mmCIF file of C-alpha atoms and ligand atoms in Angstrom:
data_model
loop_
_atom_site.group_PDB
_atom_site.id
_atom_site.type_symbol
_atom_site.label_atom_id
_atom_site.label_comp_id
_atom_site.label_asym_id
_atom_site.label_seq_id
_atom_site.Cartn_x
_atom_site.Cartn_y
_atom_site.Cartn_z
ATOM 1 C CA MET P 1 88.996 37.605 45.526
ATOM 2 C CA ARG P 2 90.079 40.651 46.237
ATOM 3 C CA ARG P 3 93.259 42.313 44.399
ATOM 4 C CA PRO P 4 94.118 45.400 46.397
ATOM 5 C CA GLU P 5 95.526 48.418 44.448
ATOM 6 C CA SER P 6 97.380 49.929 47.132
ATOM 7 C CA VAL P 7 99.722 48.667 49.438
ATOM 8 C CA GLU P 8 97.831 47.466 52.339
ATOM 9 C CA LYS P 9 100.216 45.216 54.570
ATOM 10 C CA LEU P 10 103.039 45.540 56.369
ATOM 11 C CA TYR P 11 106.008 43.193 57.721
ATOM 12 C CA LEU P 12 108.846 43.752 60.102
ATOM 13 C CA ASP P 13 111.957 41.070 60.723
ATOM 14 C CA PHE P 14 114.423 42.506 63.351
ATOM 15 C CA ASP P 15 118.183 42.172 61.847
ATOM 16 C CA GLY P 16 119.766 39.253 63.604
ATOM 17 C CA PHE P 17 118.087 40.191 66.810
ATOM 18 C CA PHE P 18 119.572 37.730 69.410
ATOM 19 C CA ALA P 19 122.931 39.687 68.670
ATOM 20 C CA SER P 20 121.618 43.259 68.415
ATOM 21 C CA VAL P 21 119.648 42.587 71.788
ATOM 22 C CA MET P 22 123.075 41.343 73.443
ATOM 23 C CA GLN P 23 124.790 44.264 71.794
ATOM 24 C CA GLN P 24 122.306 47.061 73.028
ATOM 25 C CA ALA P 25 122.569 45.467 76.625
ATOM 26 C CA PHE P 26 125.935 45.180 76.994
ATOM 27 C CA PRO P 27 128.096 48.192 75.158
ATOM 28 C CA HIS P 28 131.455 46.177 75.317
ATOM 29 C CA LEU P 29 129.823 43.662 72.881
ATOM 30 C CA ARG P 30 128.776 46.837 70.426
ATOM 31 C CA GLY P 31 131.300 46.914 66.986
ATOM 32 C CA LYS P 32 131.872 43.697 67.761
ATOM 33 C CA PRO P 33 131.511 39.935 65.987
ATOM 34 C CA VAL P 34 129.267 37.804 68.722
ATOM 35 C CA GLY P 35 128.352 34.599 68.770
ATOM 36 C CA VAL P 36 125.676 33.138 71.126
ATOM 37 C CA ILE P 37 125.715 29.794 72.256
ATOM 38 C CA PRO P 38 122.959 28.021 74.815
ATOM 39 C CA PHE P 39 124.915 28.034 77.898
ATOM 40 C CA PRO P 40 127.341 29.235 80.025
ATOM 41 C CA VAL P 41 130.959 27.214 79.064
ATOM 42 C CA GLU P 42 134.374 28.165 80.059
ATOM 43 C CA GLY P 43 137.484 28.030 77.495
ATOM 44 C CA ARG P 44 137.560 25.475 74.860
ATOM 45 C CA GLY P 45 134.449 23.885 76.701
ATOM 46 C CA ALA P 46 132.770 26.020 74.488
ATOM 47 C CA ASP P 47 133.885 23.651 71.512
ATOM 48 C CA SER P 48 131.371 20.756 72.172
ATOM 49 C CA THR P 49 128.560 23.248 71.595
ATOM 50 C CA CYS P 50 127.209 25.573 68.732
ATOM 51 C CA VAL P 51 126.863 29.752 67.851
ATOM 52 C CA ILE P 52 123.327 29.786 67.908
ATOM 53 C CA ALA P 53 122.818 33.451 66.422
ATOM 54 C CA CYS P 54 125.580 35.942 65.413
ATOM 55 C CA SER P 55 126.180 39.316 65.262
ATOM 56 C CA LYS P 56 126.691 41.490 62.158
ATOM 57 C CA GLU P 57 130.222 41.484 62.377
ATOM 58 C CA ALA P 58 130.421 38.257 62.983
ATOM 59 C CA LYS P 59 128.479 37.180 60.047
ATOM 60 C CA ALA P 60 130.966 39.329 57.786
ATOM 61 C CA ALA P 61 133.557 37.518 58.750
ATOM 62 C CA GLY P 62 131.620 34.171 56.881
ATOM 63 C CA CYS P 63 129.912 33.377 60.691
ATOM 64 C CA LYS P 64 126.632 31.822 60.271
ATOM 65 C CA ASN P 65 123.848 31.164 62.706
ATOM 66 C CA VAL P 66 124.024 27.425 64.176
ATOM 67 C CA MET P 67 127.347 26.474 63.306
ATOM 68 C CA SER P 68 129.752 24.876 65.672
ATOM 69 C CA VAL P 69 132.338 26.591 67.687
ATOM 70 C CA PRO P 70 135.409 25.504 66.341
ATOM 71 C CA VAL P 71 133.969 26.162 62.883
ATOM 72 C CA ALA P 72 133.141 29.573 63.942
ATOM 73 C CA ARG P 73 136.493 30.431 65.715
ATOM 74 C CA GLU P 74 138.371 29.357 62.472
ATOM 75 C CA LEU P 75 136.338 31.690 60.546
ATOM 76 C CA CYS P 76 136.427 34.273 62.903
ATOM 77 C CA PRO P 77 139.332 33.538 65.680
ATOM 78 C CA ASP P 78 138.136 37.035 67.606
ATOM 79 C CA ILE P 79 134.315 35.828 67.807
ATOM 80 C CA ILE P 80 133.162 36.935 71.437
ATOM 81 C CA LEU P 81 131.117 33.855 72.762
ATOM 82 C CA VAL P 82 128.325 34.668 75.520
ATOM 83 C CA PRO P 83 125.428 32.189 76.720
ATOM 84 C CA GLN P 84 121.968 33.110 75.845
ATOM 85 C CA ARG P 85 119.903 35.474 77.819
ATOM 86 C CA VAL P 86 116.235 34.189 77.214
ATOM 87 C CA ASP P 87 114.996 36.712 79.685
ATOM 88 C CA LEU P 88 116.342 39.764 77.895
ATOM 89 C CA PHE P 89 115.296 38.626 75.103
ATOM 90 C CA ARG P 90 111.462 38.146 75.965
ATOM 91 C CA ARG P 91 111.758 41.677 77.415
ATOM 92 C CA ALA P 92 112.951 43.108 74.827
ATOM 93 C CA HIS P 93 110.584 41.869 72.479
ATOM 94 C CA ASN P 94 107.897 43.013 74.217
ATOM 95 C CA ALA P 95 109.080 46.615 74.641
ATOM 96 C CA LEU P 96 109.872 46.835 70.727
ATOM 97 C CA LEU P 97 106.437 45.551 70.239
ATOM 98 C CA ASN P 98 104.770 48.549 72.577
ATOM 99 C CA GLU P 99 107.347 50.663 70.660
ATOM 100 C CA ILE P 100 105.544 49.887 67.137
ATOM 101 C CA ARG P 101 102.396 49.824 68.554
ATOM 102 C CA CYS P 102 102.646 53.620 69.483
ATOM 103 C CA GLU P 103 102.463 53.691 65.612
ATOM 104 C CA ILE P 104 100.580 51.544 64.320
ATOM 105 C CA PRO P 105 98.443 47.998 65.476
ATOM 106 C CA ILE P 106 100.095 44.919 64.983
ATOM 107 C CA GLU P 107 97.656 42.462 63.567
ATOM 108 C CA VAL P 108 100.353 39.187 64.607
ATOM 109 C CA VAL P 109 103.083 38.027 65.910
ATOM 110 C CA LYS P 110 104.861 35.938 63.609
ATOM 111 C CA SER P 111 107.716 34.747 66.080
ATOM 112 C CA ILE P 112 109.890 36.667 68.446
ATOM 113 C CA ASP P 113 111.593 38.799 66.053
ATOM 114 C CA GLU P 114 108.861 39.001 62.952
ATOM 115 C CA MET P 115 105.560 40.994 62.837
ATOM 116 C CA ALA P 116 103.072 42.036 60.645
ATOM 117 C CA CYS P 117 100.649 45.071 60.414
ATOM 118 C CA LYS P 118 97.390 46.238 58.869
ATOM 119 C CA LEU P 119 97.738 49.488 56.752
ATOM 120 C CA ASP P 120 94.996 52.241 56.902
ATOM 121 C CA LYS P 121 94.127 55.114 54.396
ATOM 122 C CA ALA P 122 96.173 57.579 56.129
ATOM 123 C CA THR P 123 99.532 55.049 56.687
ATOM 124 C CA SER P 124 99.157 53.069 53.344
ATOM 125 C CA ALA P 125 99.429 56.529 51.417
ATOM 126 C CA ASP P 126 102.838 57.516 52.720
ATOM 127 C CA PRO P 127 104.533 53.635 53.344
ATOM 128 C CA GLN P 128 107.778 54.892 53.824
ATOM 129 C CA ALA P 129 106.956 57.634 56.386
ATOM 130 C CA LEU P 130 105.635 55.125 58.522
ATOM 131 C CA ALA P 131 108.939 53.155 58.455
ATOM 132 C CA ALA P 132 110.993 56.220 59.478
ATOM 133 C CA ARG P 133 108.375 57.050 62.634
ATOM 134 C CA ILE P 134 109.055 53.335 63.966
ATOM 135 C CA LYS P 135 112.539 52.700 63.142
ATOM 136 C CA ARG P 136 112.634 56.497 65.238
ATOM 137 C CA ARG P 137 111.074 55.726 67.454
ATOM 138 C CA ILE P 138 113.073 52.535 68.370
ATOM 139 C CA ALA P 139 116.046 54.174 68.090
ATOM 140 C CA ALA P 140 114.955 56.620 70.701
ATOM 141 C CA ASN P 141 113.554 54.213 72.947
ATOM 142 C CA ILE P 142 115.434 51.279 72.915
ATOM 143 C CA GLY P 143 118.584 51.687 71.247
ATOM 144 C CA PRO P 144 120.111 52.231 67.970
ATOM 145 C CA PHE P 145 121.727 48.779 68.152
ATOM 146 C CA ILE P 146 118.757 46.566 67.691
ATOM 147 C CA THR P 147 117.694 47.619 63.797
ATOM 148 C CA CYS P 148 114.668 46.032 61.864
ATOM 149 C CA SER P 149 113.818 45.711 57.861
ATOM 150 C CA ILE P 150 110.374 46.343 57.039
ATOM 151 C CA GLY P 151 108.415 45.314 53.912
ATOM 152 C CA PHE P 152 105.457 46.318 52.058
ATOM 153 C CA ALA P 153 103.250 45.200 49.601
ATOM 154 C CA ALA P 154 99.379 44.267 48.444
ATOM 155 C CA ASN P 155 99.629 41.047 51.494
ATOM 156 C CA ARG P 156 101.338 39.758 53.748
ATOM 157 C CA LEU P 157 103.573 36.837 51.853
ATOM 158 C CA LEU P 158 104.516 39.487 49.392
ATOM 159 C CA ALA P 159 105.140 41.992 51.994
ATOM 160 C CA LYS P 160 107.573 39.013 54.019
ATOM 161 C CA ILE P 161 109.690 38.680 50.745
ATOM 162 C CA ALA P 162 109.939 42.551 50.111
ATOM 163 C CA CYS P 163 111.207 42.797 53.643
ATOM 164 C CA LYS P 164 114.333 40.233 52.763
ATOM 165 C CA VAL P 165 114.971 42.208 50.170
ATOM 166 C CA ASP P 166 117.219 45.082 51.833
ATOM 167 C CA LYS P 167 118.263 43.859 54.870
ATOM 168 C CA PRO P 168 119.742 44.957 57.551
ATOM 169 C CA ASN P 169 118.047 48.019 58.570
ATOM 170 C CA GLY P 170 116.280 48.316 55.282
ATOM 171 C CA VAL P 171 112.470 49.459 53.680
ATOM 172 C CA THR P 172 111.208 47.979 50.741
ATOM 173 C CA ILE P 173 107.758 49.432 49.205
ATOM 174 C CA TRP P 174 106.292 46.648 46.535
ATOM 175 C CA HIS P 175 103.410 48.960 45.018
ATOM 176 C CA PRO P 176 100.889 46.438 43.173
ATOM 177 C CA GLU P 177 101.569 48.693 39.677
ATOM 178 C CA THR P 178 105.340 48.205 39.819
ATOM 179 C CA MET P 179 104.636 44.152 40.513
ATOM 180 C CA PRO P 180 105.632 41.804 39.570
ATOM 181 C CA GLY P 181 108.913 42.973 38.156
ATOM 182 C CA PRO P 182 111.080 43.146 41.733
ATOM 183 C CA LEU P 183 109.542 39.844 42.865
ATOM 184 C CA LEU P 184 110.783 38.102 39.798
ATOM 185 C CA MET P 185 114.578 39.317 41.048
ATOM 186 C CA ARG P 186 114.273 37.377 44.221
ATOM 187 C CA PRO P 187 115.438 33.850 44.549
ATOM 188 C CA MET P 188 112.857 31.181 44.633
ATOM 189 C CA SER P 189 114.077 30.335 48.087
ATOM 190 C CA ASP P 190 112.926 33.755 49.049
ATOM 191 C CA VAL P 191 109.711 32.598 49.296
ATOM 192 C CA PRO P 192 108.377 31.159 52.524
ATOM 193 C CA GLY P 193 106.820 27.694 52.030
ATOM 194 C CA ILE P 194 109.339 26.933 49.823
ATOM 195 C CA GLY P 195 112.271 25.313 51.459
ATOM 196 C CA GLN P 196 114.649 22.194 50.050
ATOM 197 C CA SER P 197 111.907 19.556 49.591
ATOM 198 C CA MET P 198 109.196 21.835 47.921
ATOM 199 C CA GLN P 199 111.905 23.645 45.428
ATOM 200 C CA ARG P 200 113.020 19.630 44.470
ATOM 201 C CA ARG P 201 108.706 18.843 43.531
ATOM 202 C CA LEU P 202 108.721 22.527 41.922
ATOM 203 C CA ASP P 203 112.244 21.857 39.907
ATOM 204 C CA ALA P 204 110.341 18.135 38.952
ATOM 205 C CA ALA P 205 107.660 20.143 37.440
ATOM 206 C CA GLY P 206 109.704 22.263 35.407
ATOM 207 C CA LEU P 207 109.346 25.769 37.646
ATOM 208 C CA ASP P 208 113.244 26.336 38.773
ATOM 209 C CA ASN P 209 113.113 29.861 39.028
ATOM 210 C CA MET P 210 110.438 32.479 39.668
ATOM 211 C CA ILE P 211 109.261 33.582 36.480
ATOM 212 C CA SER P 212 107.879 29.785 35.646
ATOM 213 C CA LEU P 213 106.806 29.653 39.318
ATOM 214 C CA TRP P 214 104.739 33.020 38.397
ATOM 215 C CA ASN P 215 103.387 31.769 35.414
ATOM 216 C CA SER P 216 102.201 28.620 36.301
ATOM 217 C CA GLN P 217 98.431 27.897 36.766
ATOM 218 C CA PRO P 218 96.536 27.726 40.464
ATOM 219 C CA LYS P 219 95.656 24.383 39.580
ATOM 220 C CA HIS P 220 99.089 23.454 38.583
ATOM 221 C CA LEU P 221 100.539 25.059 42.218
ATOM 222 C CA ARG P 222 97.530 22.958 44.219
ATOM 223 C CA ALA P 223 98.910 19.739 42.394
ATOM 224 C CA ILE P 224 102.330 20.069 43.173
ATOM 225 C CA TRP P 225 101.781 21.157 46.815
ATOM 226 C CA GLY P 226 99.387 18.610 46.677
ATOM 227 C CA ASN P 227 96.975 20.588 48.452
ATOM 228 C CA VAL P 228 95.389 24.197 48.691
ATOM 229 C CA ASN P 229 98.180 25.794 50.174
ATOM 230 C CA GLY P 230 99.661 25.381 46.808
ATOM 231 C CA GLU P 231 96.738 27.363 44.787
ATOM 232 C CA ARG P 232 96.935 30.130 47.489
ATOM 233 C CA MET P 233 100.761 30.545 47.203
ATOM 234 C CA TRP P 234 99.798 30.961 43.731
ATOM 235 C CA TYR P 235 96.903 33.863 44.518
ATOM 236 C CA ALA P 236 99.509 35.702 47.042
ATOM 237 C CA LEU P 237 102.352 35.519 44.847
ATOM 238 C CA HIS P 238 99.713 37.202 42.367
ATOM 239 C CA GLY P 239 98.913 39.675 45.118
ATOM 240 C CA TYR P 240 95.593 38.751 45.602
ATOM 241 C CA ASP P 241 94.091 39.408 49.876
ATOM 242 C CA LEU P 242 94.319 35.798 51.331
ATOM 243 C CA HIS P 243 92.788 35.880 54.232
ATOM 244 C CA ALA P 244 95.286 33.320 56.532
ATOM 245 C CA GLN P 245 93.487 29.877 57.531
ATOM 246 C CA PRO P 246 93.152 29.837 60.981
ATOM 247 C CA THR P 247 95.856 27.170 62.379
ATOM 248 C CA GLN P 248 94.663 24.786 65.282
ATOM 249 C CA ARG P 249 97.677 24.190 67.711
ATOM 250 C CA GLY P 250 98.928 20.424 66.744
ATOM 251 C CA MET P 251 101.081 20.033 69.844
ATOM 252 C CA TYR P 252 103.452 21.506 72.733
ATOM 253 C CA GLY P 253 106.750 20.799 73.182
ATOM 254 C CA HIS P 254 110.223 21.778 74.355
ATOM 255 C CA SER P 255 113.679 20.597 73.140
ATOM 256 C CA ARG P 256 117.414 21.337 74.504
ATOM 257 C CA VAL P 257 120.398 20.925 73.931
ATOM 258 C CA LEU P 258 122.830 19.597 76.375
ATOM 259 C CA PRO P 259 125.532 21.100 78.578
ATOM 260 C CA PRO P 260 128.653 18.854 78.311
ATOM 261 C CA GLU P 261 128.387 17.620 82.298
ATOM 262 C CA TRP P 262 124.596 16.312 81.467
ATOM 263 C CA ARG P 263 125.184 14.358 78.385
ATOM 264 C CA ASP P 264 124.671 10.954 80.413
ATOM 265 C CA LEU P 265 121.012 9.098 80.212
ATOM 266 C CA ASP P 266 120.431 10.131 84.202
ATOM 267 C CA HIS P 267 120.982 13.664 83.298
ATOM 268 C CA ALA P 268 118.910 13.627 80.491
ATOM 269 C CA GLN P 269 116.442 11.643 82.271
ATOM 270 C CA ALA P 270 115.902 14.373 84.679
ATOM 271 C CA SER P 271 116.573 17.680 82.496
ATOM 272 C CA SER P 272 113.378 15.891 80.094
ATOM 273 C CA ARG P 273 111.665 16.079 83.269
ATOM 274 C CA LEU P 274 111.882 19.486 83.794
ATOM 275 C CA LEU P 275 110.864 20.098 79.771
ATOM 276 C CA LEU P 276 107.570 17.963 79.773
ATOM 277 C CA VAL P 277 106.173 20.015 82.622
ATOM 278 C CA LYS P 278 107.079 22.812 81.247
ATOM 279 C CA ALA P 279 105.032 21.681 78.483
ATOM 280 C CA ALA P 280 102.556 20.275 79.610
ATOM 281 C CA ARG P 281 101.715 23.763 81.969
ATOM 282 C CA ARG P 282 102.071 25.645 78.594
ATOM 283 C CA MET P 283 99.316 23.022 77.087
ATOM 284 C CA ARG P 284 97.083 23.342 80.734
ATOM 285 C CA ARG P 285 96.927 27.167 80.434
ATOM 286 C CA GLY P 286 96.088 26.483 76.359
ATOM 287 C CA GLY P 287 93.423 24.484 77.097
ATOM 288 C CA TYR P 288 94.437 21.282 75.662
ATOM 289 C CA PHE P 289 94.563 17.525 76.341
ATOM 290 C CA ALA P 290 97.587 15.403 74.732
ATOM 291 C CA ASN P 291 96.893 11.941 73.373
ATOM 292 C CA LYS P 292 100.091 10.757 72.444
ATOM 293 C CA LEU P 293 103.933 12.116 73.834
ATOM 294 C CA TRP P 294 107.114 12.014 71.778
ATOM 295 C CA LEU P 295 110.454 11.402 73.620
ATOM 296 C CA TRP P 296 113.391 11.945 71.084
ATOM 297 C CA LEU P 297 117.459 11.418 71.859
ATOM 298 C CA GLY P 298 119.864 13.036 69.621
ATOM 299 C CA ILE P 299 123.110 10.841 70.042
ATOM 300 C CA MET P 300 126.342 12.132 69.669
ATOM 301 C CA ASP P 301 128.101 11.141 66.125
ATOM 302 C CA GLN P 302 124.598 9.224 65.337
ATOM 303 C CA SER P 303 120.841 9.895 64.415
ATOM 304 C CA GLY P 304 118.473 9.722 67.358
ATOM 305 C CA TRP P 305 116.078 7.450 69.410
ATOM 306 C CA SER P 306 112.712 8.525 69.455
ATOM 307 C CA ALA P 307 109.754 6.277 71.053
ATOM 308 C CA THR P 308 105.901 7.638 71.685
ATOM 309 C CA TYR P 309 103.604 6.703 74.103
ATOM 310 C CA ASN P 310 99.699 6.964 73.697
ATOM 311 C CA LEU P 311 98.062 9.324 76.588
ATOM 312 C CA PRO P 312 94.220 8.790 77.890
ATOM 313 C CA CYS P 313 93.750 11.932 76.334
ATOM 314 C CA VAL P 314 95.688 14.080 80.180
ATOM 315 C CA GLN P 315 96.496 17.170 80.941
ATOM 316 C CA ASP P 316 97.892 16.542 84.514
ATOM 317 C CA ASP P 317 101.599 16.254 85.275
ATOM 318 C CA GLN P 318 101.275 12.716 87.137
ATOM 319 C CA ALA P 319 100.116 11.089 83.999
ATOM 320 C CA CYS P 320 102.344 13.240 81.607
ATOM 321 C CA LEU P 321 105.324 11.823 83.778
ATOM 322 C CA ARG P 322 104.378 8.556 84.424
ATOM 323 C CA ALA P 323 104.126 7.989 80.485
ATOM 324 C CA LEU P 324 107.666 9.702 80.165
ATOM 325 C CA GLY P 325 109.117 7.214 82.494
ATOM 326 C CA ASN P 326 107.697 4.547 80.325
ATOM 327 C CA LEU P 327 109.221 6.036 77.617
ATOM 328 C CA TRP P 328 112.559 6.340 79.703
ATOM 329 C CA ASP P 329 112.750 2.681 80.586
ATOM 330 C CA LYS P 330 111.898 1.635 77.187
ATOM 331 C CA ALA P 331 115.393 3.962 76.192
ATOM 332 C CA ASN P 332 117.403 2.827 79.059
ATOM 333 C CA LYS P 333 116.888 -0.793 77.909
ATOM 334 C CA GLN P 334 117.578 -0.423 73.948
ATOM 335 C CA LEU P 335 120.448 1.634 74.441
ATOM 336 C CA PRO P 336 124.073 1.853 76.072
ATOM 337 C CA LYS P 337 124.322 2.714 79.667
ATOM 338 C CA ARG P 338 127.666 4.544 78.249
ATOM 339 C CA THR P 339 125.521 6.523 75.516
ATOM 340 C CA ARG P 340 126.282 10.232 74.889
ATOM 341 C CA LEU P 341 123.587 12.853 74.124
ATOM 342 C CA MET P 342 123.791 15.841 72.702
ATOM 343 C CA MET P 343 120.320 16.929 72.586
ATOM 344 C CA LEU P 344 116.641 15.860 73.880
ATOM 345 C CA SER P 345 113.108 16.690 73.194
ATOM 346 C CA VAL P 346 109.772 15.555 74.339
ATOM 347 C CA THR P 347 106.614 16.751 72.719
ATOM 348 C CA LEU P 348 103.268 16.264 73.628
ATOM 349 C CA GLY P 349 101.106 15.817 70.411
ATOM 350 C CA ASP P 350 97.699 14.399 69.218
ATOM 351 C CA LEU P 351 95.886 17.207 71.324
ATOM 352 C CA SER P 352 91.832 17.844 71.891
ATOM 353 C CA PRO P 353 90.625 20.884 73.049
ATOM 354 C CA ALA P 354 89.417 21.023 76.394
ATOM 355 C CA ASN P 355 85.597 21.877 75.399
ATOM 356 C CA GLU P 356 85.849 18.580 72.819
ATOM 357 C CA ARG P 357 87.460 16.232 75.356
ATOM 358 C CA GLN P 358 86.171 12.355 74.514
ATOM 359 C CA LEU P 359 86.876 10.708 77.237
ATOM 360 C CA ASP P 360 86.989 7.109 77.616
ATOM 361 C CA LEU P 361 83.453 6.514 80.068
ATOM 362 C CA LEU P 362 85.627 4.117 82.507
ATOM 363 C CA LEU P 363 88.383 6.641 82.769
ATOM 364 C CA ASN P 364 86.130 9.680 83.289
ATOM 365 C CA ASP P 365 85.195 7.597 86.646
ATOM 366 C CA ASP P 366 88.477 6.912 87.601
ATOM 367 C CA PRO P 367 89.014 8.528 91.173
ATOM 368 C CA GLN P 368 92.963 8.488 90.529
ATOM 369 C CA ARG P 369 92.443 10.558 87.504
ATOM 370 C CA LYS P 370 90.167 13.015 89.030
ATOM 371 C CA LYS P 371 92.788 13.018 91.500
ATOM 372 C CA CYS P 372 95.647 13.664 89.731
ATOM 373 C CA GLU P 373 93.626 16.421 87.891
ATOM 374 C CA THR P 374 92.760 18.535 90.811
ATOM 375 C CA ILE P 375 96.595 17.660 92.140
ATOM 376 C CA THR P 376 97.475 19.513 88.872
ATOM 377 C CA ASN P 377 95.444 22.302 89.317
ATOM 378 C CA THR P 378 95.803 23.275 92.437
ATOM 379 C CA ILE P 379 99.646 23.175 92.116
ATOM 380 C CA ASP P 380 99.327 25.344 88.679
ATOM 381 C CA SER P 381 97.300 27.734 91.164
ATOM 382 C CA LEU P 382 99.586 28.154 93.788
ATOM 383 C CA ASN P 383 102.734 28.788 91.524
ATOM 384 C CA GLN P 384 100.368 31.064 90.006
ATOM 385 C CA LYS P 385 99.868 32.973 93.131
ATOM 386 C CA PHE P 386 103.145 32.677 94.582
ATOM 387 C CA GLY P 387 105.291 32.629 91.748
ATOM 388 C CA LYS P 388 107.443 30.633 89.884
ATOM 389 C CA ARG P 389 107.866 26.676 91.323
ATOM 390 C CA VAL P 390 106.606 27.050 94.915
ATOM 391 C CA VAL P 391 105.183 23.580 94.473
ATOM 392 C CA THR P 392 106.690 20.805 91.920
ATOM 393 C CA VAL P 393 105.977 17.344 91.445
ATOM 394 C CA GLY P 394 109.218 15.261 92.281
ATOM 395 C CA PRO P 395 112.641 16.749 91.818
ATOM 396 C CA TRP P 396 113.645 19.537 90.212
ATOM 397 C CA VAL P 397 117.172 19.944 89.506
ATOM 398 C CA THR P 398 117.804 22.930 87.191
ATOM 399 C CA PRO P 399 120.323 22.150 84.215
ATOM 400 C CA PRO P 400 123.604 24.851 83.827
ATOM 401 C CA GLY P 401 121.997 27.151 81.605
ATOM 402 C CA GLY P 402 118.960 26.920 83.849
ATOM 403 C CA TYR P 403 115.450 27.951 81.809
ATOM 404 C CA ALA P 404 114.589 24.742 81.150
ATOM 405 C CA GLY P 405 111.612 25.543 78.573
ATOM 406 C CA GLY P 406 112.478 29.418 77.967
ATOM 407 C CA LYS P 407 114.869 27.881 75.684
ATOM 408 C CA ILE P 408 114.985 30.861 72.707
ATOM 409 C CA ALA P 409 113.029 29.771 69.577
ATOM 410 C CA TYR P 410 112.422 32.030 66.562
ATOM 411 C CA ASN P 411 108.783 30.658 66.393
ATOM 412 C CA ARG P 412 107.856 30.863 70.281
ATOM 413 C CA ILE P 413 107.635 33.489 72.415
ATOM 414 C CA PRO P 414 108.176 32.594 75.803
ATOM 415 C CA SER P 415 106.005 33.689 77.912
ATOM 416 C CA ALA P 416 107.577 34.791 81.785
ATOM 417 C CA GLU P 417 105.697 31.557 83.295
ATOM 418 C CA ASP P 418 108.562 29.972 81.389
ATOM 419 C CA PHE P 419 111.093 31.005 82.722
ATOM 420 C CA TRP P 420 109.975 29.577 86.642
HETATM 421 MG MG1 MG U 501 115.278 38.376 62.013
#
């Protein structure tokens, strides 16, 4: 395994992405504490929802991303609540990527506001200058209210940790010859892959700080992780060049916080149909078939309800919606009629790639199934050609706040089709 002797990776993370995009787009929000909420609500109606992202001014008052509106209001009485604008976030994402690409090719887009690049000889010799060029270009061509933090290091994991050191609007360069000094000053929670449960396992193994983690052995971390990722973590922290393992898609899903007037079972069911159709459409674009459907309902003041349905390796809307109908029959039987729901999610999982589809022979001969697949493919191409949803299967009632599938998520960049 190679251990680079110079910085080879850049990691870039936009600062408070959603709130700063709103401030850039709407001048009256600039310099003010802003909280982004999932959908438009009037006055005190917002009390039943939560702030999903907040501006640095709101953070300075103690607000955090994902905080209930009453708590955020108590900490910051002047907070301005604005409904999310997913279309705007997506356009900002694409525009920002284009600006960065003018300076350096992007190796991987990690989320809506994070990406990584591989440096060449010239950029590696002067990372500071590259960071300055990227920041200057974004300020000039997109706007100065969207800022980013940049980390440079021997590999992507270290660059990502470095990126968090000097937020917001910082640049941190960890030259291999200066390591591990600056890394050992960071809390373990800064290491991607060490969440609360992994931290507990590490604590139990006596590795409760960065120095002991650094001084551990690869096989020891492998044992704690229970798989090869622990060993990979050790080599990455020690500055080795690791190649990311190809990830295989595991699922396609959507979730949504329900607007207050949509929290009964009937509206939730209508909402889940939209989410499922959108998830199924993304799955088809990805070339997969699903073997399982999950429905999860988040009930007010209680833990959730969930159920799964085994699918016979399908991707057409009709089969997915029929399975969803079955899950709702079960939900309606088990849950009291007046149940109030807060959130729901639908997920298509246990995926098979189109080229490995192991269809039951009987099923493959099923003319009804073939017909459904043809209809679904025809609907997809009509929608592709004429835009949006010229054809849908069954009713399509858009909930308040719109964009059933374009919910903001850090780990998935919505594509234009998700807004139909
Ligand atoms: Mg960010």
